[in-house]
XYZ file of C-alpha atoms in Angstrom:
631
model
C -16.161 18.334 -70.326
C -13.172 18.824 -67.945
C -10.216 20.745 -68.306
C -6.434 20.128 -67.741
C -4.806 22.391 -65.079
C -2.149 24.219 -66.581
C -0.911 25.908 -63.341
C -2.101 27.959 -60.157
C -1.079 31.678 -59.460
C -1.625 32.954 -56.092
C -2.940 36.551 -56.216
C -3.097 38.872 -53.122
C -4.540 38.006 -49.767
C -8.297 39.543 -49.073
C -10.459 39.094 -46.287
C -8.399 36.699 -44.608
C -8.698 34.248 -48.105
C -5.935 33.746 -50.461
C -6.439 33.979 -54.147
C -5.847 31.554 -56.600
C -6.275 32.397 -60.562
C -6.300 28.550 -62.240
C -5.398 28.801 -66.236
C -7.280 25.905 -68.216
C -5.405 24.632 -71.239
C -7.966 25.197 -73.253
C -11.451 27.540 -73.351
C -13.758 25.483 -70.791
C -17.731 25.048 -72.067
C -20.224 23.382 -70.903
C -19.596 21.026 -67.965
C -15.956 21.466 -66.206
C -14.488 19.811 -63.499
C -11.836 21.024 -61.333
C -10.027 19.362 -58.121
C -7.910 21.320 -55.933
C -5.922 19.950 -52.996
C -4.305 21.267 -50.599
C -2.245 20.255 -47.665
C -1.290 21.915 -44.084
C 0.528 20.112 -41.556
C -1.169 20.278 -37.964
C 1.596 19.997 -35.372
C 0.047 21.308 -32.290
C 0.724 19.858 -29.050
C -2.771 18.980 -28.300
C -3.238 16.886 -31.199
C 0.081 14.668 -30.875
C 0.006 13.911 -27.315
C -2.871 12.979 -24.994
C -4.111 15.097 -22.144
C -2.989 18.572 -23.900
C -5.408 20.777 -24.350
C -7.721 20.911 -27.016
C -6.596 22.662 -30.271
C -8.902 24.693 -31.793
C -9.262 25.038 -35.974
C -10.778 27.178 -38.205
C -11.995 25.399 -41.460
C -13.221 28.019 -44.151
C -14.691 26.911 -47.534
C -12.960 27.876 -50.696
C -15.394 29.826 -52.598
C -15.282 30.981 -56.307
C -15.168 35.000 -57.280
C -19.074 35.927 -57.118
C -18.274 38.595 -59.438
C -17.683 35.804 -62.293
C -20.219 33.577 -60.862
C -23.803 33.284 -61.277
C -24.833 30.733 -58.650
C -22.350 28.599 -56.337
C -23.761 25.291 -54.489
C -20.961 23.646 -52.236
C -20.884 21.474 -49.011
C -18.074 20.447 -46.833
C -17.424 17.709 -45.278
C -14.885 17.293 -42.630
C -12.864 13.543 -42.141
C -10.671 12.899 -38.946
C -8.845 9.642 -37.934
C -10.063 7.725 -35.091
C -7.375 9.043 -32.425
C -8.593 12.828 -32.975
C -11.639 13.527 -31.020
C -13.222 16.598 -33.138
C -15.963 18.718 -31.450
C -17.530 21.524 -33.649
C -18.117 24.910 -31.920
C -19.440 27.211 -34.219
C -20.487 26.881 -37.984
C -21.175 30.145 -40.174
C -23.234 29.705 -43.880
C -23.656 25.600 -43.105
C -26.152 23.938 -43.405
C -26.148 20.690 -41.246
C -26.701 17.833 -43.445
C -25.661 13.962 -43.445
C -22.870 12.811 -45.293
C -24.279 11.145 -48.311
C -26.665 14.447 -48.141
C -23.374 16.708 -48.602
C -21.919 13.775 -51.144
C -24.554 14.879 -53.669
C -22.319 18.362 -55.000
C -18.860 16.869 -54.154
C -17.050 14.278 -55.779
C -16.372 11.223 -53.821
C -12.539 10.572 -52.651
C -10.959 8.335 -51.406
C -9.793 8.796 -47.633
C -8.520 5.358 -45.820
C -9.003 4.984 -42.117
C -10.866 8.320 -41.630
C -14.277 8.748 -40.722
C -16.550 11.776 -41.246
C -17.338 13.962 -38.426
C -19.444 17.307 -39.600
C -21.476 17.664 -43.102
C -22.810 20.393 -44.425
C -24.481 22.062 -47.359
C -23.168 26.017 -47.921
C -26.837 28.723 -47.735
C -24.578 32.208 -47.713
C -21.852 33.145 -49.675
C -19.463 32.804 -46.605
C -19.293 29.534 -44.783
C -16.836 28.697 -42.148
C -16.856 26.073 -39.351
C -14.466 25.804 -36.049
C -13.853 23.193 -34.579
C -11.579 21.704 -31.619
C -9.509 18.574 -31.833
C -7.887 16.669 -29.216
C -5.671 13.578 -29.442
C -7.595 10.974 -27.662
C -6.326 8.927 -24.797
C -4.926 5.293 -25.475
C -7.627 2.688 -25.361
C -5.762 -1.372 -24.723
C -7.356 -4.386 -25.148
C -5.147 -7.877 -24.255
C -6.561 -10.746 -24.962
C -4.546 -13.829 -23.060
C -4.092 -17.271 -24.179
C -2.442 -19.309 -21.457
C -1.736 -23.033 -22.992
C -0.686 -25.533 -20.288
C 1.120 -28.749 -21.218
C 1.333 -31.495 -18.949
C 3.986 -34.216 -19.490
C 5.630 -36.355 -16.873
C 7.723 -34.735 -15.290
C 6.714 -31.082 -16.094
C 4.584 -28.444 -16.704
C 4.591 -26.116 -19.780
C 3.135 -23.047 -20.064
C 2.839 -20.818 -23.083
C 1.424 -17.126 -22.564
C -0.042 -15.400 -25.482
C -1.201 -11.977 -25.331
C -2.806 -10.465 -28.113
C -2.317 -6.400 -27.818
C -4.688 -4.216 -29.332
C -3.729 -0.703 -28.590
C -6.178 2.386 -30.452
C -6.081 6.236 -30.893
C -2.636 6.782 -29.401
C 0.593 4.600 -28.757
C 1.460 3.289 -25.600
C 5.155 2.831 -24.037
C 4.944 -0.063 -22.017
C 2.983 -2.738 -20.586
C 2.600 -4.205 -16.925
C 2.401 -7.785 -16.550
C 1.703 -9.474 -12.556
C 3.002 -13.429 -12.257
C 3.761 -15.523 -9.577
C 6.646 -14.615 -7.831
C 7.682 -18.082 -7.531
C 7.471 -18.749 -11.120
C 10.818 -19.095 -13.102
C 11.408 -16.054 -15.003
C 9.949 -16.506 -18.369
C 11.294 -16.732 -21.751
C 10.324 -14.149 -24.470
C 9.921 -15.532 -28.338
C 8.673 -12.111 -29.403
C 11.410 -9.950 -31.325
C 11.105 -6.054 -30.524
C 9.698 -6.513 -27.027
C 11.635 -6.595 -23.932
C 10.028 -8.282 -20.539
C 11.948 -6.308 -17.714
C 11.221 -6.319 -14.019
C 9.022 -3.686 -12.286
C 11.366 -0.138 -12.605
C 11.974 0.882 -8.760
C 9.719 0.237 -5.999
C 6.542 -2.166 -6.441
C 3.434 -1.101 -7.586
C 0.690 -0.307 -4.459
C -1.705 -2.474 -6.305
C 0.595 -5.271 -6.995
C -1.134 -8.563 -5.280
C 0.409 -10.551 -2.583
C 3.492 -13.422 -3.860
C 2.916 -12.008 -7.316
C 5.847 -9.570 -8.536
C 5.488 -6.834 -11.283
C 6.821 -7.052 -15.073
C 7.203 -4.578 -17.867
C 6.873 -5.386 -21.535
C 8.437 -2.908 -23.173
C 8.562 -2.471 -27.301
C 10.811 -0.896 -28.959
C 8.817 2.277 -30.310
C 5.629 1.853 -28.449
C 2.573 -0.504 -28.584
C 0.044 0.618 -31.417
C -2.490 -1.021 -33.324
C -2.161 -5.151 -32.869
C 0.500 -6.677 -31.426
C 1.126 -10.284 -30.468
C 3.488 -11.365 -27.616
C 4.276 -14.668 -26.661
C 6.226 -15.922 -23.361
C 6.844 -19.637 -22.017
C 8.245 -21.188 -19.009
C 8.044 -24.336 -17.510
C 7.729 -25.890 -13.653
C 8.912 -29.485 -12.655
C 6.273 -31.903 -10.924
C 7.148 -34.670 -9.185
C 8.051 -37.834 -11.536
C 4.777 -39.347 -12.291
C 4.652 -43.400 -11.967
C 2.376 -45.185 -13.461
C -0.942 -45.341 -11.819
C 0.211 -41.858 -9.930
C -1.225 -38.274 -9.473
C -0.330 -34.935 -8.970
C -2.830 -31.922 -8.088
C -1.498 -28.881 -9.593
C -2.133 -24.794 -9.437
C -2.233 -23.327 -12.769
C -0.713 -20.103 -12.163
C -2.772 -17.162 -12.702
C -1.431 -14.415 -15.005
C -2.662 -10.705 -14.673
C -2.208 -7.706 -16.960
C -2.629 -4.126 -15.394
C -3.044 -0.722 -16.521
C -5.403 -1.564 -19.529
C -9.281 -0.941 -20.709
C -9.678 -4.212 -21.135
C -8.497 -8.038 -20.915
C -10.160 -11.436 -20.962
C -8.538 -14.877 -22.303
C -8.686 -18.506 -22.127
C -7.137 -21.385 -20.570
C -6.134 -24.434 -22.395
C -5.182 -27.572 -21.330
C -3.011 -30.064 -23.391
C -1.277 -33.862 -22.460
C 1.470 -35.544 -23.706
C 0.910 -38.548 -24.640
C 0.479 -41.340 -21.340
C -1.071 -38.365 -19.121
C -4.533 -37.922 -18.108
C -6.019 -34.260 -17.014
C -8.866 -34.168 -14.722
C -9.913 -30.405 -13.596
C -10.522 -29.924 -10.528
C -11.751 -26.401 -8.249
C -12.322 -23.452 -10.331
C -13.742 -20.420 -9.858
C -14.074 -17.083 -12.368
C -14.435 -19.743 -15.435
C -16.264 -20.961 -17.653
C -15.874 -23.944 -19.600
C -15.533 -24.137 -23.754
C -14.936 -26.098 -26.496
C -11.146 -25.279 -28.010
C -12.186 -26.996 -31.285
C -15.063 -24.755 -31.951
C -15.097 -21.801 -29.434
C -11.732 -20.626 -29.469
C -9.729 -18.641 -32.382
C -7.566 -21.224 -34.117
C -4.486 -21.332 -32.405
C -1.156 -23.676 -32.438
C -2.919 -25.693 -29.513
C -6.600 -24.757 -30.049
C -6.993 -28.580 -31.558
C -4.516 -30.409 -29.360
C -6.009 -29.156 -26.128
C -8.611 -31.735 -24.174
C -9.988 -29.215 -21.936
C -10.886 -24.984 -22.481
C -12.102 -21.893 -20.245
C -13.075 -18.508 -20.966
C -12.404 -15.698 -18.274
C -13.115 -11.745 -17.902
C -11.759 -11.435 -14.310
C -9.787 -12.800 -11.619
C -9.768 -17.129 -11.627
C -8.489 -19.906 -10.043
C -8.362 -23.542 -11.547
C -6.243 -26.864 -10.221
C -5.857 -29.732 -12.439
C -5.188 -33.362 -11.692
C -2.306 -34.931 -13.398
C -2.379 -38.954 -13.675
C 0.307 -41.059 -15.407
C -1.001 -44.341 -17.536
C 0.777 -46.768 -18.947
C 0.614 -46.706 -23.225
C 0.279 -48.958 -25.381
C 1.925 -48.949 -28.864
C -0.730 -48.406 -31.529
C -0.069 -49.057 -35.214
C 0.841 -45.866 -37.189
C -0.176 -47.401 -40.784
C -4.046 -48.316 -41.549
C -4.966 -49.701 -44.595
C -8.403 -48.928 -45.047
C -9.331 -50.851 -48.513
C -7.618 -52.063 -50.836
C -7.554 -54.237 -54.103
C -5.271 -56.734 -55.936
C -5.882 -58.103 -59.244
C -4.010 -60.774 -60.628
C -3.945 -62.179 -64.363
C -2.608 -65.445 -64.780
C -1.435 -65.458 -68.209
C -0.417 -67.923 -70.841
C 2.877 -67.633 -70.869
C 3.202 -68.817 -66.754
C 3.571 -64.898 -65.909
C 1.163 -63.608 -63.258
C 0.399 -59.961 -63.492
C -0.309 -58.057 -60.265
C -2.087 -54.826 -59.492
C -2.336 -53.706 -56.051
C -4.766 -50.759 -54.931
C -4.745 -49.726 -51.712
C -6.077 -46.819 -49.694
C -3.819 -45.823 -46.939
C -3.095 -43.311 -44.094
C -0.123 -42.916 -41.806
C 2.159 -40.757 -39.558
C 5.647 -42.476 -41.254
C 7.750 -41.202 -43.522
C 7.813 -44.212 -45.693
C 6.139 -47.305 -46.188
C 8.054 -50.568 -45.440
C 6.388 -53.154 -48.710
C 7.499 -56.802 -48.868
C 7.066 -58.167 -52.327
C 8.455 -61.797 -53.512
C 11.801 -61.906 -54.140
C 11.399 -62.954 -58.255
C 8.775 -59.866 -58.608
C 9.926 -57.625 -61.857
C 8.911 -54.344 -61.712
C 6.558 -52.157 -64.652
C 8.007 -48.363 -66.024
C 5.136 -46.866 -63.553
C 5.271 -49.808 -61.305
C 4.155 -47.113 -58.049
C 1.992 -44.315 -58.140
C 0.950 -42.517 -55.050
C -2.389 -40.608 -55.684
C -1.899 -40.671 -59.320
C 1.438 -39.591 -59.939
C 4.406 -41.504 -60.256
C 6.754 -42.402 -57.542
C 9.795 -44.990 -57.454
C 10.173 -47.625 -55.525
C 13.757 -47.516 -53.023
C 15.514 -50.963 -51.968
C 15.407 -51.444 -47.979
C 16.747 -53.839 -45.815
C 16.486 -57.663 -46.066
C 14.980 -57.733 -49.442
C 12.064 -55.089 -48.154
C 11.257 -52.156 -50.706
C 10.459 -48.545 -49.145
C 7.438 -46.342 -50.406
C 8.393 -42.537 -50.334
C 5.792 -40.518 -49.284
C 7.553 -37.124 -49.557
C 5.048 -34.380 -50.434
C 1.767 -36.209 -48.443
C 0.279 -34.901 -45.210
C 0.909 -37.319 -42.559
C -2.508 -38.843 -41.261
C -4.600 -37.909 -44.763
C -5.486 -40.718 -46.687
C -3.771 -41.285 -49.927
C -4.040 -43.793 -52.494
C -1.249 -46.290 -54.133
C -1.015 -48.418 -56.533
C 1.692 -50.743 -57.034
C 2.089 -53.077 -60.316
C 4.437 -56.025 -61.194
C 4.896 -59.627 -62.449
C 5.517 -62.629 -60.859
C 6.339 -66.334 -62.122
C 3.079 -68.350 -62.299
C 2.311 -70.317 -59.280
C -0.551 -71.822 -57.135
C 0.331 -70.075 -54.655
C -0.695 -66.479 -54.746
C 0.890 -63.768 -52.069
C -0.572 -60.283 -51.765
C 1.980 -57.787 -51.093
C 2.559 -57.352 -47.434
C 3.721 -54.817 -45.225
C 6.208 -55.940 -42.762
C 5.376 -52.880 -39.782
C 1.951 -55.059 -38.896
C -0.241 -51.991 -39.859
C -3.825 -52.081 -39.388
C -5.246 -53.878 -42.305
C -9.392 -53.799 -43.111
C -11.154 -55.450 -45.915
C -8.856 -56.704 -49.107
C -10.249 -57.889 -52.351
C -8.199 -60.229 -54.520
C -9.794 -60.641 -58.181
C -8.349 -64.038 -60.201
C -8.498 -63.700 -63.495
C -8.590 -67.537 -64.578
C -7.770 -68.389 -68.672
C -10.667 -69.623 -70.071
C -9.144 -73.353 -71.196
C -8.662 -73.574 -67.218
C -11.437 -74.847 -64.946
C -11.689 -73.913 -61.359
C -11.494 -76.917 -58.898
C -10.905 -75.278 -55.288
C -8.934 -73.295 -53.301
C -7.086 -73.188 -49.773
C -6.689 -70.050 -47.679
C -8.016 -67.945 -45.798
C -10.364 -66.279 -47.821
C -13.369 -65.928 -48.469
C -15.300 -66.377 -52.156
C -16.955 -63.736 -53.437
C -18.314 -65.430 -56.811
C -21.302 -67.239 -57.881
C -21.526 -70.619 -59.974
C -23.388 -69.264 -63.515
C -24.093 -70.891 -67.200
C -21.392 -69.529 -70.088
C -22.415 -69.581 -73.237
C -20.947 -73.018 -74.341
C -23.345 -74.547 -71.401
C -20.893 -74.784 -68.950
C -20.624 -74.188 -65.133
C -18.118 -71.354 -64.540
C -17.419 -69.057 -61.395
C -18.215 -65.589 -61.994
C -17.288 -62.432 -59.250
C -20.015 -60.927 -57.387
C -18.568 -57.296 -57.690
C -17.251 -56.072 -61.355
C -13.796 -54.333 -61.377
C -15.205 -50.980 -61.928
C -16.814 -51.243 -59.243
C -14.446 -52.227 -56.658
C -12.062 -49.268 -58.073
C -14.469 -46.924 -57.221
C -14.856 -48.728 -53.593
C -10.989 -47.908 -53.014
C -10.586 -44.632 -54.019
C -13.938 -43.524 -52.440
C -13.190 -40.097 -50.682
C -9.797 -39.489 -53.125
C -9.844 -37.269 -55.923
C -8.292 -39.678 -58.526
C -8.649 -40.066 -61.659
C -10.189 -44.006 -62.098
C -8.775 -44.256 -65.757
C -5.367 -44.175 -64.677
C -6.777 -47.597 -62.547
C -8.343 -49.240 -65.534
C -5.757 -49.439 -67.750
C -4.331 -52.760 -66.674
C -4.872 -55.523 -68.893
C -6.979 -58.437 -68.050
C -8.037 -61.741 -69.956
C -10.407 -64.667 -68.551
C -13.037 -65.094 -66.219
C -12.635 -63.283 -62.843
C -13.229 -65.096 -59.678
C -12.970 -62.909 -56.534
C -11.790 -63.418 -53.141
C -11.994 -61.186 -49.835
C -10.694 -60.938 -46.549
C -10.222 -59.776 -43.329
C -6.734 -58.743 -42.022
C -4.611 -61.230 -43.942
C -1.064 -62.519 -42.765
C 1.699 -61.826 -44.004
C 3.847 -64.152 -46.701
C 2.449 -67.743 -47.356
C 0.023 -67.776 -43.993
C -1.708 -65.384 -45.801
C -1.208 -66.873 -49.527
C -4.407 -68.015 -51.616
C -3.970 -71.273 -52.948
C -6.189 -72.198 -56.393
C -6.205 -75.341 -57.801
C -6.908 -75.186 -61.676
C -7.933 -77.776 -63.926
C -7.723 -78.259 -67.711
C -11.040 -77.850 -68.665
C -11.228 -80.235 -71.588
C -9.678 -82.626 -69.712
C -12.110 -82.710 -66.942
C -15.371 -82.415 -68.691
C -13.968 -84.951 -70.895
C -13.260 -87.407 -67.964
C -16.788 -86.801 -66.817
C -18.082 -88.247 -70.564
C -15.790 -90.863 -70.653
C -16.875 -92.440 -67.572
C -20.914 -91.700 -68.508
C -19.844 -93.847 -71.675
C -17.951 -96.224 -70.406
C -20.378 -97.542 -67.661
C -23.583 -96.874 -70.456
C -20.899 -99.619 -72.523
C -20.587 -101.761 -69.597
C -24.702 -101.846 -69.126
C -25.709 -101.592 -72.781
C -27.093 -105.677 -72.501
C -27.589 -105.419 -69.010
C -31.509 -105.448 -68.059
C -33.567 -102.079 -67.788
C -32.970 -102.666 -63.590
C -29.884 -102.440 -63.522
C -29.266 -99.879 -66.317
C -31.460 -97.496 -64.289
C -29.214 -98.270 -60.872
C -26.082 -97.879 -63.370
C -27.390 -94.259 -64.039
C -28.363 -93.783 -60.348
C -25.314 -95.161 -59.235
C -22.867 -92.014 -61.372
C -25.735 -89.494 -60.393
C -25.060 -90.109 -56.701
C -21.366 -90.239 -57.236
C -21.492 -86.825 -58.755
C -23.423 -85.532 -55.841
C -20.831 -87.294 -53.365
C -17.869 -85.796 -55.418
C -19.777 -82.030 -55.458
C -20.172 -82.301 -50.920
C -16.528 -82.842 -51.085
C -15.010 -81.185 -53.744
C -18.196 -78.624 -54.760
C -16.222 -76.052 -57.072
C -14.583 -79.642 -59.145
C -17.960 -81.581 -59.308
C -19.803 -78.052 -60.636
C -16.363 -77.886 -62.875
C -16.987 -81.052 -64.584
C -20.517 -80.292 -65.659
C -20.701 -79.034 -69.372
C -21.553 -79.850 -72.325
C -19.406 -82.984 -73.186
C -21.292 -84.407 -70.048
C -24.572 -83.907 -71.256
C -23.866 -85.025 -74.757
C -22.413 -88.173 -73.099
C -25.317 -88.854 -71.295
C -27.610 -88.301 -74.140
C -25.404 -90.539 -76.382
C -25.642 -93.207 -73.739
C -29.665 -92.766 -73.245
C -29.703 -93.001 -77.318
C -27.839 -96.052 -77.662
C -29.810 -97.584 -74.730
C -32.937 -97.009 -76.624
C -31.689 -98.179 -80.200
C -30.544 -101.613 -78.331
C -34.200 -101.838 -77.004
C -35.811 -101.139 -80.829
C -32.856 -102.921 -82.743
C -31.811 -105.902 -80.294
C -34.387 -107.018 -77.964
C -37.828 -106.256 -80.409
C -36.727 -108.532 -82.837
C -35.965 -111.410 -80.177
C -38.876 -110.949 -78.128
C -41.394 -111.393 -81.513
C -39.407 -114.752 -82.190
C -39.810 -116.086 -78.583
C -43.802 -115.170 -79.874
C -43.840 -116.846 -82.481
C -42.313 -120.102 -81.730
C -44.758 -120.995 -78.647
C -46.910 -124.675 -79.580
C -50.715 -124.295 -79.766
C -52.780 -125.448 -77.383
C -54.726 -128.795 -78.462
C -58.510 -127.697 -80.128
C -61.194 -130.307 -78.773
C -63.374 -131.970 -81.691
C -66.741 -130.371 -82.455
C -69.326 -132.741 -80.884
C -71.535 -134.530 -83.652
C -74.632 -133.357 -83.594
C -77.741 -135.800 -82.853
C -81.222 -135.814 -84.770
C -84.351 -134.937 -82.529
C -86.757 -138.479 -82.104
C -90.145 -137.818 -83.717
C -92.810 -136.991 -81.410
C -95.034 -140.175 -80.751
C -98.238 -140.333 -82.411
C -101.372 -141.734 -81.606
C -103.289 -141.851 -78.166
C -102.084 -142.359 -74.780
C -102.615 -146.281 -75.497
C -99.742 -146.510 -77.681
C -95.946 -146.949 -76.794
């Protein structure tokens, strides 16, 4: 069990150890722990500053009175921060052991940013180690990142140098540029960039001049300082090029520096390197930290020493590209009963605008949630000329998003998709009809392209039906977005679907699909009524020509169906076939009923043909008798 502390008492100093009588709040048996600490402040010289001389420590180990103690087992383990260099000289009653050896009989604690650097186990009842610790000299890393920006009529460059200073703090830093570069700009607050105090450097290079960077307390641990300037070019034409030096920058008086070189456009130049030497080349997507130019940059180098690099500048002419691409997208339209066509539009879109520019036709009424933008509700805002605007507040520019747009429109033949007046980059669009079922489909005009096939209903009709189920071209839209597809689903349909793509559609009535709808009834009944009618017309005609009567509407069918295909396949049903059957029935009762009856009178009344009289038949003569003398 542990004890509390109640307090220490310090007794009187012996053999250079100071007493310390600890009261426990209560009697201690069995297992007690006990954690003392103590704290001395070390302000020698040598272990503040650099280059002093080394201080020299005495570290005894606290020990317990052997005369009420039967056996003592300690270690000691000595920690020191990374800018102390500690050296052990001489260790009395130790042991040398390592660290998670001398762990073992003392508790673990909890010392941030130091390090261990002598362990030991106690074998006498005295132990004792000195040591000598020295503040360790400054060790700087800089790591440069010099971004170059071309554009037409200038040259940017942004210096970044990433300061990593350990053990002890350092009060300035030199910095060698060009001499004939303007004097930079510094972005970093608590750092000055002042010229070279007094006379130059001796190891200052020829046309560069010396700088200091100079913080306000001194330069430890990371640091990050950034400077720009910028050097006009000669006015690039189109067609033109300029050869330019990138400027090398050089930092002095540290361990160690390397960096890279990155090199960005604006938008119309090209960047062609040229001579280098000292580099190597890298990718700035993949090789290089991530930095504010790391993915803009067309062309990286690494470097650990001097370099030298000239780029060639050339000036194109650009061409306007679209900033809108809509990548898929889906409309659904229910024409309903009441002359009301319902509309739900589905696209998936990316851009780089702040809003959308949507043309919709002028008599379109809008739903409660007639926009959503990736799911979640968004309002429509009234634009110029009769345009509506799409907010897109809260959406990265570039990342695909998807919207949904709903409303109703009078009924018309003419159906118009929704168009976007800024000519963006359109793909693929479905358009799903769905038709009433009392309405036969007879054609359409447009340009688009059907996406249905002719199939049997269930009342023995011939009845488009779409290639691609709703569900399914939902899922094709949103592919990629994390959307929930019932929020899609919910719009109300009735009829038969009959589906429709295209490429890149126009805008307003060029790009309108056109559907010419039939009454059903009406049509199939048309195609009876003329079945009957000429079956009427040939019912006492002879079996020739009611054959080349029933030839005759076959072929006219099959004319009608390679001009018009979607109203001959319209017209076939049921009412047709009953027709025809009623026709072939009533052909065959006028065979049985009509002509059997006249055809056994024509038999019947025929004269017989004249009998010739039975020839009489004549007696034999007797043989003669008698000999050959008689007669």
């Amino acid at each position: 069990t542990a004890a509390a502390v109640d307090g220490f008492h310090a007794g009187e100093p012996a053999g250079g150890m100071v007493p310390v009588t600890v009261d426990l709040s209560r009697r201690a048996l069995g297992l007690t722990g006990l954690r003392v600490r103590l704290l001395r402040k070390l302000s020698e010289p040598g272990l503040q500053r650099p280059g002093e001389k080394p201080t020299a420590l005495a570290l005894a180990l606290p020990r317990l009175d052997p005369r009420q103690t039967e056996r003592e087992v300690g270690g000691l383990i000595v920690y020191a921060p990374s800018s102390l260099g500690v050296t052990p000289t001489t260790t009395t009653g130790l042991r040398t052991v390592s660290p998670d050896a001398a762990r073992r009989t003392i508790p673990q604690t909890n010392n941030p940013g130091l390090s261990p650097v002598l362990s030991g186990l106690c074998t006498e009842a005295q132990a004792e180690a000195r040591v000598e610790a020295q503040r360790r000299p400054p060790y700087t890393t800089v790591d440069q990142t010099l971004a170059v920006t071309f554009e037409s009529s200038s040259v940017r460059y942004d210096l970044v140098l990433e300061v990593q200073v350990r053990y002890s703090g350092i009060d300035r830093i030199r910095l060698d540029l060009p001499t004939d570069l303007p004097t930079p700009k510094l972005t970093t607050r608590g750092v000055r960039l002042v010229p070279w105090h007094g006379d130059p450097p001796a190891d200052v290079a020829g046309g560069y001049t010396a700088w200091l960077l100079e913080p306000e307390t001194e330069f430890m641990g990371g640091s990050n300082v950034q400077l720009w300037w910028t050097t006009p070019i000669d006015v690039l034409e189109v067609g033109k090029s300029a050869l330019v030096a990138i400027p090398r920058t050089t930092v002095q008086g540290v361990d160690q520096t390397k960096g890279h070189i990155l090199l960005a456009k604006a938008q119309g130049i090209g960047v062609e390197p040229g001579d280098n030497e000292g580099l190597r080349p890298v990718d700035p997507r993949h090789d290089l930290p991530a930095s504010p130019w790391s993915k803009t940059a067309a062309f990286g180098y690494e470097f650990h020493a001097d370099w030298k690099l000239a780029v060639k500048a050339t000036r194109y002419e650009t061409q306007d590209i679209k900033a809108t691409s809509i990548e898929r997208g889906l409309v659904r339209m229910v024409l309903t009963r009441g002359n009301v066509t319902s509309v739900q539009a589905i696209y998936k879109i990316s851009t780089l605008r702040q809003r959308l520019v949507l043309a919709l036709p002028p008599d379109a009424q809008f739903d409660t949630n007639h926009l959503r933008l990736n799911g979640r509700a968004a309002s429509l805002e009234r634009g110029e000329g009769g345009t509506h605007l799409v907010p897109l507040q809260g959406l990265t520019q570039g990342t695909p998003f998807l919207m949904e747009l709903r409303y109703t429109v009078p009924r018309s033949r003419s159906l118009v998709v929704p168009a976007f007046p800024e000519e963006p980059a359109v793909q693929q669009i479905y358009l799903m009809v769905q038709v009433p079922e009392e309405l036969a489909y007879a054609g359409h005009r447009g340009v688009w392209h059907p996406e249905f096939a002719w199939t049997v209903t269930r009342h023995g009709a011939l009845q488009p039906r779409a290639s691609r189920s709703s569900a399914w071209l939902i899922d094709w839209v949103r592919s990629g977005l994390a959307v929930d597809p019932a929020t899609l689903q919910d719009f109300a349909t009735d009829g038969y679907p009959v589906l429709f793509s295209t490429l890149c559609p126009a805008s307003g009535e060029a790009g309108a699909l056109r559907v010419s709808l039939v009454s059903a009834a009406f049509l199939r009944g048309f195609l009876a009524v003329v079945i009957l009618a000429v079956g009427f017309l040939l019912l006492r005609a002879p079996l020739g020509r009611k054959v080349a009567g029933a030839l005759a509407v076959l072929l006219g069918l099959i004319l009608l169906g390679m001009v018009l295909p979607s109203l001959a396949r319209s017209m076939v049903g049921m009412a047709g076939a009953a027709a025809a059957m009623v026709v072939g029935g009533g052909w065959l009762i006028w065979c049985l009923v009509v002509l059997r009856p006249r055809l056994a009178c024509v038999t019947f009344g025929k004269t017989a043909a004249p009998v010739p009289p039975p020839v009489p038949a004549t007696e034999p003569k007797p043989e003669a008798q008698g000999g050959a003398d008689h007669e």
